[in-house]
Every structure is written in structure tokens, then in C-alpha cells.
PDB file of C-alpha atoms in Angstrom:
ATOM      1  CA  GLN A   1       0.173  -0.292   0.126  1.00  0.00           C
ATOM      2  CA  VAL A   2       1.927   2.941  -1.226  1.00  0.00           C
ATOM      3  CA  GLN A   3       2.454   5.229   1.455  1.00  0.00           C
ATOM      4  CA  VAL A   4       3.193   9.157   1.452  1.00  0.00           C
ATOM      5  CA  VAL A   5       4.227  11.119   4.678  1.00  0.00           C
ATOM      6  CA  GLN A   6       4.682  14.317   5.575  1.00  0.00           C
ATOM      7  CA  SER A   7       6.268  16.582   8.214  1.00  0.00           C
ATOM      8  CA  GLY A   8       7.939  20.520   7.680  1.00  0.00           C
ATOM      9  CA  GLY A   9       6.053  23.965   8.305  1.00  0.00           C
ATOM     10  CA  GLY A  10       3.972  25.810  10.185  1.00  0.00           C
ATOM     11  CA  LEU A  11       4.594  29.539  11.216  1.00  0.00           C
ATOM     12  CA  VAL A  12       6.767  32.084   9.525  1.00  0.00           C
ATOM     13  CA  GLN A  13       6.883  35.799  10.267  1.00  0.00           C
ATOM     14  CA  PRO A  14       7.637  37.667   5.618  1.00  0.00           C
ATOM     15  CA  GLY A  15      11.249  37.123   4.105  1.00  0.00           C
ATOM     16  CA  GLY A  16      12.047  34.489   6.618  1.00  0.00           C
ATOM     17  CA  SER A  17      12.383  30.854   5.632  1.00  0.00           C
ATOM     18  CA  LEU A  18      10.748  27.194   6.212  1.00  0.00           C
ATOM     19  CA  GLY A  19      11.357  23.545   5.009  1.00  0.00           C
ATOM     20  CA  LEU A  20       9.122  20.810   3.392  1.00  0.00           C
ATOM     21  CA  PHE A  21       9.710  17.005   3.622  1.00  0.00           C
ATOM     22  CA  CYS A  22       7.840  14.249   2.702  1.00  0.00           C
ATOM     23  CA  ALA A  23       8.806  11.008   2.107  1.00  0.00           C
ATOM     24  CA  ALA A  24       6.832   8.388   0.160  1.00  0.00           C
ATOM     25  CA  SER A  25       6.658   3.937   0.660  1.00  0.00           C
ATOM     26  CA  GLY A  26       5.259   0.754  -1.184  1.00  0.00           C
ATOM     27  CA  ILE A  27       6.093   1.771  -4.263  1.00  0.00           C
ATOM     28  CA  THR A  28       6.107  -0.631  -6.840  1.00  0.00           C
ATOM     29  CA  PHE A  29       5.090   1.114  -9.879  1.00  0.00           C
ATOM     30  CA  SER A  30       7.534   3.336 -11.011  1.00  0.00           C
ATOM     31  CA  VAL A  31       7.055   7.087 -10.101  1.00  0.00           C
ATOM     32  CA  ASP A  32       6.079   9.443 -13.233  1.00  0.00           C
ATOM     33  CA  SER A  33       5.756  11.864 -10.732  1.00  0.00           C
ATOM     34  CA  MET A  34       6.851  13.947  -6.975  1.00  0.00           C
ATOM     35  CA  GLY A  35       6.143  17.148  -5.736  1.00  0.00           C
ATOM     36  CA  TRP A  36       4.138  19.563  -3.746  1.00  0.00           C
ATOM     37  CA  TYR A  37       0.920  21.426  -4.402  1.00  0.00           C
ATOM     38  CA  ARG A  38      -0.744  24.523  -2.256  1.00  0.00           C
ATOM     39  CA  GLN A  39      -3.784  24.946  -1.176  1.00  0.00           C
ATOM     40  CA  ALA A  40      -5.241  28.073   0.010  1.00  0.00           C
ATOM     41  CA  PRO A  41      -8.397  29.038   1.421  1.00  0.00           C
ATOM     42  CA  GLY A  42     -10.604  29.891  -1.008  1.00  0.00           C
ATOM     43  CA  LYS A  43      -8.344  28.616  -4.024  1.00  0.00           C
ATOM     44  CA  GLN A  44      -7.819  25.724  -5.949  1.00  0.00           C
ATOM     45  CA  ARG A  45      -4.825  23.740  -5.073  1.00  0.00           C
ATOM     46  CA  GLU A  46      -1.951  24.970  -7.809  1.00  0.00           C
ATOM     47  CA  LEU A  47       1.526  22.649  -8.324  1.00  0.00           C
ATOM     48  CA  VAL A  48       3.993  24.311  -7.078  1.00  0.00           C
ATOM     49  CA  ALA A  49       7.337  22.618  -7.720  1.00  0.00           C
ATOM     50  CA  ALA A  50       7.800  18.831  -8.880  1.00  0.00           C
ATOM     51  CA  PHE A  51      10.283  16.533 -10.743  1.00  0.00           C
ATOM     52  CA  HIS A  52       8.280  14.329 -13.803  1.00  0.00           C
ATOM     53  CA  GLY A  53      10.840  11.874 -14.375  1.00  0.00           C
ATOM     54  CA  GLY A  54      14.343  12.173 -13.978  1.00  0.00           C
ATOM     55  CA  GLY A  55      14.403  16.003 -16.147  1.00  0.00           C
ATOM     56  CA  LEU A  56      14.746  19.035 -13.968  1.00  0.00           C
ATOM     57  CA  PRO A  57      11.603  20.706 -12.232  1.00  0.00           C
ATOM     58  CA  ASP A  58       8.112  22.496 -12.839  1.00  0.00           C
ATOM     59  CA  TYR A  59       8.465  26.054 -10.437  1.00  0.00           C
ATOM     60  CA  ALA A  60       4.400  27.516 -10.830  1.00  0.00           C
ATOM     61  CA  ASP A  61       5.777  31.684 -11.727  1.00  0.00           C
ATOM     62  CA  SER A  62       4.890  32.942  -8.016  1.00  0.00           C
ATOM     63  CA  VAL A  63       7.644  30.918  -6.100  1.00  0.00           C
ATOM     64  CA  LYS A  64      10.786  30.630  -9.148  1.00  0.00           C
ATOM     65  CA  GLY A  65      13.514  31.583  -7.123  1.00  0.00           C
ATOM     66  CA  ARG A  66      12.209  31.726  -3.293  1.00  0.00           C
ATOM     67  CA  PHE A  67      11.778  28.061  -3.298  1.00  0.00           C
ATOM     68  CA  THR A  68      13.756  25.315  -3.555  1.00  0.00           C
ATOM     69  CA  ILE A  69      13.170  21.465  -4.623  1.00  0.00           C
ATOM     70  CA  TYR A  70      15.721  18.583  -4.071  1.00  0.00           C
ATOM     71  CA  ARG A  71      15.302  15.471  -4.379  1.00  0.00           C
ATOM     72  CA  GLY A  72      16.616  13.331  -1.424  1.00  0.00           C
ATOM     73  CA  ASP A  73      19.708  10.801  -1.423  1.00  0.00           C
ATOM     74  CA  VAL A  74      16.264   7.875   0.126  1.00  0.00           C
ATOM     75  CA  ARG A  75      14.590   6.648  -3.424  1.00  0.00           C
ATOM     76  CA  ASN A  76      11.212   8.559  -2.975  1.00  0.00           C
ATOM     77  CA  THR A  77      11.671  11.497  -0.966  1.00  0.00           C
ATOM     78  CA  VAL A  78      11.232  14.969  -1.932  1.00  0.00           C
ATOM     79  CA  SER A  79      11.691  18.285  -0.373  1.00  0.00           C
ATOM     80  CA  LEU A  80      11.037  21.411  -0.164  1.00  0.00           C
ATOM     81  CA  GLN A  81      12.949  24.415   1.026  1.00  0.00           C
ATOM     82  CA  MET A  82      11.348  27.882   0.971  1.00  0.00           C
ATOM     83  CA  SER A  83      12.289  31.023   1.607  1.00  0.00           C
ATOM     84  CA  ARG A  84      11.620  34.801   0.995  1.00  0.00           C
ATOM     85  CA  LEU A  85       8.007  34.366   2.039  1.00  0.00           C
ATOM     86  CA  GLU A  86       5.512  36.083   1.685  1.00  0.00           C
ATOM     87  CA  SER A  87       1.486  35.926   2.880  1.00  0.00           C
ATOM     88  CA  GLU A  88       0.627  35.341  -0.261  1.00  0.00           C
ATOM     89  CA  ASP A  89       2.198  32.291   0.426  1.00  0.00           C
ATOM     90  CA  THR A  90      -0.259  31.193   3.617  1.00  0.00           C
ATOM     91  CA  ALA A  91      -1.615  28.051   2.486  1.00  0.00           C
ATOM     92  CA  VAL A  92      -1.888  24.143   2.920  1.00  0.00           C
ATOM     93  CA  TYR A  93       0.696  22.583   0.921  1.00  0.00           C
ATOM     94  CA  PHE A  94       0.568  18.800  -0.155  1.00  0.00           C
ATOM     95  CA  CYS A  95       3.090  16.546  -0.922  1.00  0.00           C
ATOM     96  CA  ASN A  96       1.683  14.891  -4.828  1.00  0.00           C
ATOM     97  CA  VAL A  97       3.668  11.395  -5.999  1.00  0.00           C
ATOM     98  CA  GLN A  98       2.177  10.478  -9.250  1.00  0.00           C
ATOM     99  CA  LEU A  99       2.091   6.353 -10.292  1.00  0.00           C
ATOM    100  CA  ARG A 100       2.991   4.893 -13.683  1.00  0.00           C
ATOM    101  CA  GLY A 101       2.226   0.672 -13.888  1.00  0.00           C
ATOM    102  CA  LEU A 102      -0.592  -0.225 -16.255  1.00  0.00           C
ATOM    103  CA  GLY A 103      -0.317   1.817 -18.438  1.00  0.00           C
ATOM    104  CA  SER A 104      -1.969   4.502 -16.377  1.00  0.00           C
ATOM    105  CA  VAL A 105      -1.733   7.373 -13.911  1.00  0.00           C
ATOM    106  CA  THR A 106      -2.661   6.959  -9.679  1.00  0.00           C
ATOM    107  CA  GLU A 107      -1.753  10.026  -7.372  1.00  0.00           C
ATOM    108  CA  TYR A 108      -2.129  10.087  -4.362  1.00  0.00           C
ATOM    109  CA  TRP A 109      -1.621  12.418  -1.082  1.00  0.00           C
ATOM    110  CA  GLY A 110       0.412  14.121   1.363  1.00  0.00           C
ATOM    111  CA  ARG A 111      -1.751  15.211   4.102  1.00  0.00           C
ATOM    112  CA  GLY A 112      -1.220  17.905   4.316  1.00  0.00           C
ATOM    113  CA  THR A 113       0.489  20.808   6.475  1.00  0.00           C
ATOM    114  CA  GLN A 114      -0.080  24.323   7.950  1.00  0.00           C
ATOM    115  CA  VAL A 115       2.008  26.983   6.621  1.00  0.00           C
ATOM    116  CA  ILE A 116       1.393  30.648   7.811  1.00  0.00           C
ATOM    117  CA  VAL A 117       3.171  33.321   6.718  1.00  0.00           C
ATOM    118  CA  SER A 118       2.335  36.535   8.536  1.00  0.00           C
ATOM    119  CA  SER A 119       4.247  38.569  11.670  1.00  0.00           C
TER     120      SER A 119
END
């Protein structure tokens, strides 16, 4: 059974930094994508940053230059380093894993981690 466990986040002042970590286990198919999404109150869930296959990561325009996604040393782990945080970054952040197998893609989500940027 696939499990996606995430940690990190919390409360930080504008201009500060936070980190998020995600580990996926129980994976038997190929990882098509692994990364982070977020959902702010009253808004749709949106991509923050993600690796697709073995290539370079994608970032939302709003976080480019401020956020960095890293592959972990342990297989199927990723972390997100967030710097120069802004109030607009306040949201619940979700780790997402997409697995490709048997001709289809199945995605799994972490439980979500609150990030609050406020003075």
C-alpha cells in the first residue's frame, strides 16, 4: 500500500524560511512525478514545484527564485526549501506522487501541512 508522509511547515514571519519534507513508501510502479501542491483558503489546489521523471523540476511562476525542490538521498523522498516567504504563500501544502503502471497514472496525496506567513 502506498503511503505518503510529509512533515515541516508552520508559522513564519514574512521574509522568513521554512522547509517541507515528503517520503513515499510501498511503491511498486514507476514514479512519474513527485512534488508539492498547495491550496489557499477559497482557492483551487495549484502546483508549487515537482519533478517529472528524471528531468529538471517545474515551478509555479509565483515561487520561482524563492522555493527550491530537492530530491532526497533516500529513494522516493523530496523536500521543499521555501525562502523569502510572503503572506500569499499561506496555504496547506500537499505532497503528491504520481505512479505510472499498467497503462495508467495513479496519484497519491499526503495529508497536508499548514504554512502560515504572518507578522
